[in-house]
């Protein structure tokens, strides 16, 4: 039996591929406000960071209004333009069977993240789902660290994600980071200047209980 392990997953491009829904939501905003922004590879690298930062970088318009328009489309259509990556349910179930605490930390609005996980029928695997709220604005918000410290003080943490922001969460929590290459960041980008141990996998299907144990033992 494995004890005292907590695994926190990112959502977009880690457990699910919802690029279509996200890009269509951005396109809806750009079309409505005549923003001349291309949905190219450079732009795709911004997916995963808070929307306010994205819109502030590409437009002088009020980012709050742009976010409202983005979520207007996403909540009605974009959220359903998604597919779950292969073996995700199987992997989550195998980890849950070992009494590993599972959670999600996402830059998505929390209520939308819960709605999406319910739609995909995998929300029951998670002990917690943390997203953007009036009190939490990013993955490195101190309130997230406080949540981990207060609720799981004696656990070994593993953060799993595809984005630099996920590694920064791991660094804030002083935890191990497992990077997956199903997003828009390379192996080198996920490894570069990391202050915490990093394991890189091609995709989430390579994850297993044995991987966690091995990774933990190497750095114990």
PDB file of C-alpha atoms in Angstrom:
ATOM      1  CA  UNK A   1       0.000   0.000   0.000  1.00  0.00           C
ATOM      2  CA  UNK A   2       1.306   3.456  -0.918  1.00  0.00           C
ATOM      3  CA  UNK A   3       0.789   6.144   1.683  1.00  0.00           C
ATOM      4  CA  UNK A   4       1.075   9.907   1.851  1.00  0.00           C
ATOM      5  CA  UNK A   5       1.314  10.668  -1.873  1.00  0.00           C
ATOM      6  CA  UNK A   6      -0.610  13.470  -3.535  1.00  0.00           C
ATOM      7  CA  UNK A   7      -0.711  13.915  -7.303  1.00  0.00           C
ATOM      8  CA  UNK A   8      -2.043  17.174  -8.729  1.00  0.00           C
ATOM      9  CA  UNK A   9      -2.808  17.329 -12.434  1.00  0.00           C
ATOM     10  CA  UNK A  10      -3.111  20.200 -14.823  1.00  0.00           C
ATOM     11  CA  UNK A  11      -6.177  19.919 -17.050  1.00  0.00           C
ATOM     12  CA  UNK A  12      -5.663  21.371 -20.546  1.00  0.00           C
ATOM     13  CA  UNK A  13      -3.189  19.357 -22.679  1.00  0.00           C
ATOM     14  CA  UNK A  14      -2.362  17.122 -19.716  1.00  0.00           C
ATOM     15  CA  UNK A  15      -5.533  15.119 -19.100  1.00  0.00           C
ATOM     16  CA  UNK A  16      -7.518  16.493 -22.032  1.00  0.00           C
ATOM     17  CA  UNK A  17      -7.023  17.934 -25.500  1.00  0.00           C
ATOM     18  CA  UNK A  18      -9.328  20.903 -25.785  1.00  0.00           C
ATOM     19  CA  UNK A  19      -7.277  22.985 -28.178  1.00  0.00           C
ATOM     20  CA  UNK A  20     -10.204  23.200 -30.581  1.00  0.00           C
ATOM     21  CA  UNK A  21     -12.532  24.647 -27.946  1.00  0.00           C
ATOM     22  CA  UNK A  22      -9.941  27.087 -26.621  1.00  0.00           C
ATOM     23  CA  UNK A  23      -8.852  28.361 -30.036  1.00  0.00           C
ATOM     24  CA  UNK A  24     -12.456  28.707 -31.197  1.00  0.00           C
ATOM     25  CA  UNK A  25     -13.180  30.756 -28.066  1.00  0.00           C
ATOM     26  CA  UNK A  26     -10.214  33.054 -28.776  1.00  0.00           C
ATOM     27  CA  UNK A  27     -11.272  33.322 -32.416  1.00  0.00           C
ATOM     28  CA  UNK A  28     -14.760  34.361 -31.295  1.00  0.00           C
ATOM     29  CA  UNK A  29     -13.225  37.178 -29.230  1.00  0.00           C
ATOM     30  CA  UNK A  30     -10.849  38.302 -31.979  1.00  0.00           C
ATOM     31  CA  UNK A  31     -13.650  38.389 -34.543  1.00  0.00           C
ATOM     32  CA  UNK A  32     -16.046  40.278 -32.282  1.00  0.00           C
ATOM     33  CA  UNK A  33     -13.502  42.972 -31.365  1.00  0.00           C
ATOM     34  CA  UNK A  34     -11.521  43.015 -34.639  1.00  0.00           C
ATOM     35  CA  UNK A  35      -8.279  42.033 -32.917  1.00  0.00           C
ATOM     36  CA  UNK A  36      -5.646  41.169 -35.584  1.00  0.00           C
ATOM     37  CA  UNK A  37      -4.141  38.212 -33.739  1.00  0.00           C
ATOM     38  CA  UNK A  38      -3.132  34.998 -35.505  1.00  0.00           C
ATOM     39  CA  UNK A  39      -3.746  31.650 -33.830  1.00  0.00           C
ATOM     40  CA  UNK A  40      -0.187  30.544 -34.636  1.00  0.00           C
ATOM     41  CA  UNK A  41       2.314  28.436 -32.695  1.00  0.00           C
ATOM     42  CA  UNK A  42       3.606  31.428 -30.738  1.00  0.00           C
ATOM     43  CA  UNK A  43       0.101  32.267 -29.618  1.00  0.00           C
ATOM     44  CA  UNK A  44      -0.634  28.630 -28.711  1.00  0.00           C
ATOM     45  CA  UNK A  45       2.244  28.730 -26.235  1.00  0.00           C
ATOM     46  CA  UNK A  46       0.239  31.221 -24.196  1.00  0.00           C
ATOM     47  CA  UNK A  47      -2.571  28.717 -23.691  1.00  0.00           C
ATOM     48  CA  UNK A  48      -2.476  27.704 -20.062  1.00  0.00           C
ATOM     49  CA  UNK A  49      -1.609  31.050 -18.529  1.00  0.00           C
ATOM     50  CA  UNK A  50      -4.360  33.234 -16.994  1.00  0.00           C
ATOM     51  CA  UNK A  51      -6.619  34.834 -19.585  1.00  0.00           C
ATOM     52  CA  UNK A  52      -6.062  38.321 -18.206  1.00  0.00           C
ATOM     53  CA  UNK A  53      -2.339  38.029 -18.956  1.00  0.00           C
ATOM     54  CA  UNK A  54      -3.008  36.681 -22.466  1.00  0.00           C
ATOM     55  CA  UNK A  55      -5.376  39.474 -23.434  1.00  0.00           C
ATOM     56  CA  UNK A  56      -3.196  42.162 -21.841  1.00  0.00           C
ATOM     57  CA  UNK A  57      -0.294  41.043 -24.039  1.00  0.00           C
ATOM     58  CA  UNK A  58      -2.171  41.135 -27.324  1.00  0.00           C
ATOM     59  CA  UNK A  59      -4.642  44.016 -26.969  1.00  0.00           C
ATOM     60  CA  UNK A  60      -5.130  47.393 -25.313  1.00  0.00           C
ATOM     61  CA  UNK A  61      -8.825  46.665 -24.846  1.00  0.00           C
ATOM     62  CA  UNK A  62     -10.195  45.980 -21.389  1.00  0.00           C
ATOM     63  CA  UNK A  63      -9.092  42.390 -20.633  1.00  0.00           C
ATOM     64  CA  UNK A  64     -12.033  41.861 -18.277  1.00  0.00           C
ATOM     65  CA  UNK A  65     -14.460  42.479 -21.124  1.00  0.00           C
ATOM     66  CA  UNK A  66     -12.483  40.179 -23.426  1.00  0.00           C
ATOM     67  CA  UNK A  67     -12.457  37.434 -20.797  1.00  0.00           C
ATOM     68  CA  UNK A  68     -16.215  37.765 -20.401  1.00  0.00           C
ATOM     69  CA  UNK A  69     -16.660  37.306 -24.163  1.00  0.00           C
ATOM     70  CA  UNK A  70     -14.232  34.360 -24.238  1.00  0.00           C
ATOM     71  CA  UNK A  71     -16.126  32.601 -21.465  1.00  0.00           C
ATOM     72  CA  UNK A  72     -19.451  33.386 -23.095  1.00  0.00           C
ATOM     73  CA  UNK A  73     -18.450  31.198 -26.061  1.00  0.00           C
ATOM     74  CA  UNK A  74     -16.495  28.651 -24.053  1.00  0.00           C
ATOM     75  CA  UNK A  75     -19.275  27.955 -21.549  1.00  0.00           C
ATOM     76  CA  UNK A  76     -21.810  27.336 -24.322  1.00  0.00           C
ATOM     77  CA  UNK A  77     -19.740  25.580 -27.001  1.00  0.00           C
ATOM     78  CA  UNK A  78     -15.995  25.468 -26.417  1.00  0.00           C
ATOM     79  CA  UNK A  79     -16.151  23.396 -23.256  1.00  0.00           C
ATOM     80  CA  UNK A  80     -17.651  20.504 -25.212  1.00  0.00           C
ATOM     81  CA  UNK A  81     -15.089  20.669 -28.054  1.00  0.00           C
ATOM     82  CA  UNK A  82     -12.754  18.359 -26.171  1.00  0.00           C
ATOM     83  CA  UNK A  83     -11.384  14.856 -26.010  1.00  0.00           C
ATOM     84  CA  UNK A  84      -9.840  13.011 -23.095  1.00  0.00           C
ATOM     85  CA  UNK A  85      -6.362  11.612 -23.688  1.00  0.00           C
ATOM     86  CA  UNK A  86      -6.016   7.801 -23.980  1.00  0.00           C
ATOM     87  CA  UNK A  87      -5.872   5.779 -20.742  1.00  0.00           C
ATOM     88  CA  UNK A  88      -6.624   8.731 -18.469  1.00  0.00           C
ATOM     89  CA  UNK A  89      -9.534   7.019 -16.685  1.00  0.00           C
ATOM     90  CA  UNK A  90      -7.522   3.816 -16.339  1.00  0.00           C
ATOM     91  CA  UNK A  91      -4.546   5.654 -14.858  1.00  0.00           C
ATOM     92  CA  UNK A  92      -6.629   7.716 -12.437  1.00  0.00           C
ATOM     93  CA  UNK A  93      -8.402   4.577 -11.277  1.00  0.00           C
ATOM     94  CA  UNK A  94      -5.129   2.717 -10.687  1.00  0.00           C
ATOM     95  CA  UNK A  95      -3.759   5.594  -8.620  1.00  0.00           C
ATOM     96  CA  UNK A  96      -6.996   5.903  -6.655  1.00  0.00           C
ATOM     97  CA  UNK A  97      -6.881   2.188  -5.842  1.00  0.00           C
ATOM     98  CA  UNK A  98      -3.548   2.815  -4.108  1.00  0.00           C
ATOM     99  CA  UNK A  99      -5.146   5.492  -1.901  1.00  0.00           C
ATOM    100  CA  UNK A 100      -3.184   8.242  -3.615  1.00  0.00           C
ATOM    101  CA  UNK A 101      -4.780  11.675  -3.190  1.00  0.00           C
ATOM    102  CA  UNK A 102      -5.652  13.091  -6.611  1.00  0.00           C
ATOM    103  CA  UNK A 103      -6.415  16.680  -7.491  1.00  0.00           C
ATOM    104  CA  UNK A 104      -6.564  19.221 -10.282  1.00  0.00           C
ATOM    105  CA  UNK A 105      -5.016  22.681 -10.327  1.00  0.00           C
ATOM    106  CA  UNK A 106      -5.926  24.593 -13.476  1.00  0.00           C
ATOM    107  CA  UNK A 107      -5.911  28.171 -14.728  1.00  0.00           C
ATOM    108  CA  UNK A 108      -9.493  27.568 -15.885  1.00  0.00           C
ATOM    109  CA  UNK A 109     -12.297  29.191 -13.960  1.00  0.00           C
ATOM    110  CA  UNK A 110     -13.056  26.711 -11.200  1.00  0.00           C
ATOM    111  CA  UNK A 111     -16.755  26.307 -11.948  1.00  0.00           C
ATOM    112  CA  UNK A 112     -15.966  25.573 -15.609  1.00  0.00           C
ATOM    113  CA  UNK A 113     -13.290  23.049 -14.648  1.00  0.00           C
ATOM    114  CA  UNK A 114     -15.778  21.188 -12.449  1.00  0.00           C
ATOM    115  CA  UNK A 115     -18.406  21.312 -15.199  1.00  0.00           C
ATOM    116  CA  UNK A 116     -15.930  19.928 -17.740  1.00  0.00           C
ATOM    117  CA  UNK A 117     -14.714  17.100 -15.486  1.00  0.00           C
ATOM    118  CA  UNK A 118     -18.343  16.185 -14.770  1.00  0.00           C
ATOM    119  CA  UNK A 119     -19.054  16.150 -18.522  1.00  0.00           C
ATOM    120  CA  UNK A 120     -16.059  13.832 -19.078  1.00  0.00           C
ATOM    121  CA  UNK A 121     -17.237  11.646 -16.166  1.00  0.00           C
ATOM    122  CA  UNK A 122     -13.908  11.713 -14.327  1.00  0.00           C
ATOM    123  CA  UNK A 123     -14.595  14.265 -11.570  1.00  0.00           C
ATOM    124  CA  UNK A 124     -15.208  11.485  -9.015  1.00  0.00           C
ATOM    125  CA  UNK A 125     -11.520  10.544  -9.076  1.00  0.00           C
ATOM    126  CA  UNK A 126     -10.428  13.867  -7.578  1.00  0.00           C
ATOM    127  CA  UNK A 127     -10.274  14.903  -3.934  1.00  0.00           C
ATOM    128  CA  UNK A 128     -10.053  18.559  -4.943  1.00  0.00           C
ATOM    129  CA  UNK A 129     -10.436  20.728  -8.055  1.00  0.00           C
ATOM    130  CA  UNK A 130      -8.831  24.167  -7.866  1.00  0.00           C
ATOM    131  CA  UNK A 131      -9.249  26.796 -10.542  1.00  0.00           C
ATOM    132  CA  UNK A 132      -9.564  30.546 -10.837  1.00  0.00           C
ATOM    133  CA  UNK A 133     -11.863  32.069  -8.219  1.00  0.00           C
ATOM    134  CA  UNK A 134     -12.241  35.551  -6.740  1.00  0.00           C
ATOM    135  CA  UNK A 135      -9.478  34.558  -4.291  1.00  0.00           C
ATOM    136  CA  UNK A 136      -7.218  32.540  -6.639  1.00  0.00           C
ATOM    137  CA  UNK A 137      -5.855  34.189  -9.773  1.00  0.00           C
ATOM    138  CA  UNK A 138      -2.971  31.932 -10.877  1.00  0.00           C
ATOM    139  CA  UNK A 139      -1.369  28.554 -10.244  1.00  0.00           C
ATOM    140  CA  UNK A 140       1.265  30.192  -8.055  1.00  0.00           C
ATOM    141  CA  UNK A 141      -1.256  32.005  -5.884  1.00  0.00           C
ATOM    142  CA  UNK A 142      -0.255  31.745  -2.223  1.00  0.00           C
ATOM    143  CA  UNK A 143      -3.772  30.536  -1.417  1.00  0.00           C
ATOM    144  CA  UNK A 144      -3.025  27.307  -3.309  1.00  0.00           C
ATOM    145  CA  UNK A 145       0.091  26.712  -1.226  1.00  0.00           C
ATOM    146  CA  UNK A 146      -1.909  27.394   1.908  1.00  0.00           C
ATOM    147  CA  UNK A 147      -4.509  24.840   0.796  1.00  0.00           C
ATOM    148  CA  UNK A 148      -1.863  22.150   0.321  1.00  0.00           C
ATOM    149  CA  UNK A 149      -0.090  22.992   3.585  1.00  0.00           C
ATOM    150  CA  UNK A 150      -3.266  23.007   5.636  1.00  0.00           C
ATOM    151  CA  UNK A 151      -4.945  19.923   4.155  1.00  0.00           C
ATOM    152  CA  UNK A 152      -2.039  17.666   3.186  1.00  0.00           C
ATOM    153  CA  UNK A 153       0.944  18.716   5.328  1.00  0.00           C
ATOM    154  CA  UNK A 154       2.654  15.299   5.515  1.00  0.00           C
ATOM    155  CA  UNK A 155       2.277  14.236   1.896  1.00  0.00           C
ATOM    156  CA  UNK A 156       4.835  13.921  -0.882  1.00  0.00           C
ATOM    157  CA  UNK A 157       3.555  16.075  -3.736  1.00  0.00           C
ATOM    158  CA  UNK A 158       3.815  15.394  -7.465  1.00  0.00           C
ATOM    159  CA  UNK A 159       2.672  18.028  -9.962  1.00  0.00           C
ATOM    160  CA  UNK A 160       1.824  16.741 -13.450  1.00  0.00           C
ATOM    161  CA  UNK A 161       1.431  19.162 -16.342  1.00  0.00           C
ATOM    162  CA  UNK A 162       2.476  20.332 -19.769  1.00  0.00           C
ATOM    163  CA  UNK A 163       3.131  23.999 -19.039  1.00  0.00           C
ATOM    164  CA  UNK A 164       5.852  26.105 -17.449  1.00  0.00           C
ATOM    165  CA  UNK A 165       3.214  27.368 -15.008  1.00  0.00           C
ATOM    166  CA  UNK A 166       2.789  23.789 -13.754  1.00  0.00           C
ATOM    167  CA  UNK A 167       6.497  23.548 -13.024  1.00  0.00           C
ATOM    168  CA  UNK A 168       6.320  26.873 -11.217  1.00  0.00           C
ATOM    169  CA  UNK A 169       3.523  25.448  -9.083  1.00  0.00           C
ATOM    170  CA  UNK A 170       5.814  22.503  -8.274  1.00  0.00           C
ATOM    171  CA  UNK A 171       8.592  24.941  -7.386  1.00  0.00           C
ATOM    172  CA  UNK A 172       6.288  26.934  -5.111  1.00  0.00           C
ATOM    173  CA  UNK A 173       5.306  23.716  -3.319  1.00  0.00           C
ATOM    174  CA  UNK A 174       8.864  22.348  -3.385  1.00  0.00           C
ATOM    175  CA  UNK A 175       7.499  19.203  -5.010  1.00  0.00           C
ATOM    176  CA  UNK A 176       8.519  16.914  -7.833  1.00  0.00           C
ATOM    177  CA  UNK A 177       7.344  17.836 -11.328  1.00  0.00           C
ATOM    178  CA  UNK A 178       6.295  15.419 -14.073  1.00  0.00           C
ATOM    179  CA  UNK A 179       6.133  17.179 -17.416  1.00  0.00           C
ATOM    180  CA  UNK A 180       4.194  15.807 -20.371  1.00  0.00           C
ATOM    181  CA  UNK A 181       4.904  16.809 -23.958  1.00  0.00           C
ATOM    182  CA  UNK A 182       1.301  16.959 -25.173  1.00  0.00           C
ATOM    183  CA  UNK A 183       1.110  20.733 -24.872  1.00  0.00           C
ATOM    184  CA  UNK A 184       3.020  23.557 -26.499  1.00  0.00           C
ATOM    185  CA  UNK A 185       6.268  23.372 -24.509  1.00  0.00           C
ATOM    186  CA  UNK A 186       9.349  21.325 -25.345  1.00  0.00           C
ATOM    187  CA  UNK A 187      11.292  19.014 -23.066  1.00  0.00           C
ATOM    188  CA  UNK A 188      14.056  21.614 -22.871  1.00  0.00           C
ATOM    189  CA  UNK A 189      11.636  24.375 -21.862  1.00  0.00           C
ATOM    190  CA  UNK A 190      10.117  22.247 -19.102  1.00  0.00           C
ATOM    191  CA  UNK A 191      13.561  21.278 -17.768  1.00  0.00           C
ATOM    192  CA  UNK A 192      15.378  24.592 -18.128  1.00  0.00           C
ATOM    193  CA  UNK A 193      16.490  26.164 -14.824  1.00  0.00           C
ATOM    194  CA  UNK A 194      14.172  24.010 -12.742  1.00  0.00           C
ATOM    195  CA  UNK A 195      14.764  24.196  -8.996  1.00  0.00           C
ATOM    196  CA  UNK A 196      12.885  20.917  -8.373  1.00  0.00           C
ATOM    197  CA  UNK A 197      13.332  17.350  -9.685  1.00  0.00           C
ATOM    198  CA  UNK A 198      11.762  16.895 -13.120  1.00  0.00           C
ATOM    199  CA  UNK A 199      10.671  13.763 -14.992  1.00  0.00           C
ATOM    200  CA  UNK A 200       9.577  14.174 -18.619  1.00  0.00           C
ATOM    201  CA  UNK A 201       7.065  11.826 -20.282  1.00  0.00           C
ATOM    202  CA  UNK A 202       5.810  11.871 -23.840  1.00  0.00           C
ATOM    203  CA  UNK A 203       2.198  11.743 -22.684  1.00  0.00           C
ATOM    204  CA  UNK A 204      -0.028  10.903 -19.763  1.00  0.00           C
ATOM    205  CA  UNK A 205      -0.439   7.283 -20.903  1.00  0.00           C
ATOM    206  CA  UNK A 206       3.143   6.611 -19.732  1.00  0.00           C
ATOM    207  CA  UNK A 207       2.223   7.461 -16.156  1.00  0.00           C
ATOM    208  CA  UNK A 208       1.947   4.641 -13.611  1.00  0.00           C
ATOM    209  CA  UNK A 209       2.166   3.929  -9.893  1.00  0.00           C
ATOM    210  CA  UNK A 210       5.613   2.443 -10.520  1.00  0.00           C
ATOM    211  CA  UNK A 211       6.782   5.701 -12.144  1.00  0.00           C
ATOM    212  CA  UNK A 212       5.862   7.653  -9.013  1.00  0.00           C
ATOM    213  CA  UNK A 213       7.613   5.182  -6.720  1.00  0.00           C
ATOM    214  CA  UNK A 214      10.762   5.148  -8.860  1.00  0.00           C
ATOM    215  CA  UNK A 215      10.846   8.940  -9.148  1.00  0.00           C
ATOM    216  CA  UNK A 216      10.303   9.301  -5.407  1.00  0.00           C
ATOM    217  CA  UNK A 217      13.045   6.804  -4.550  1.00  0.00           C
ATOM    218  CA  UNK A 218      15.615   8.473  -6.798  1.00  0.00           C
ATOM    219  CA  UNK A 219      15.234  11.785  -4.976  1.00  0.00           C
ATOM    220  CA  UNK A 220      14.418  10.528  -1.479  1.00  0.00           C
TER     221      UNK A 220
END
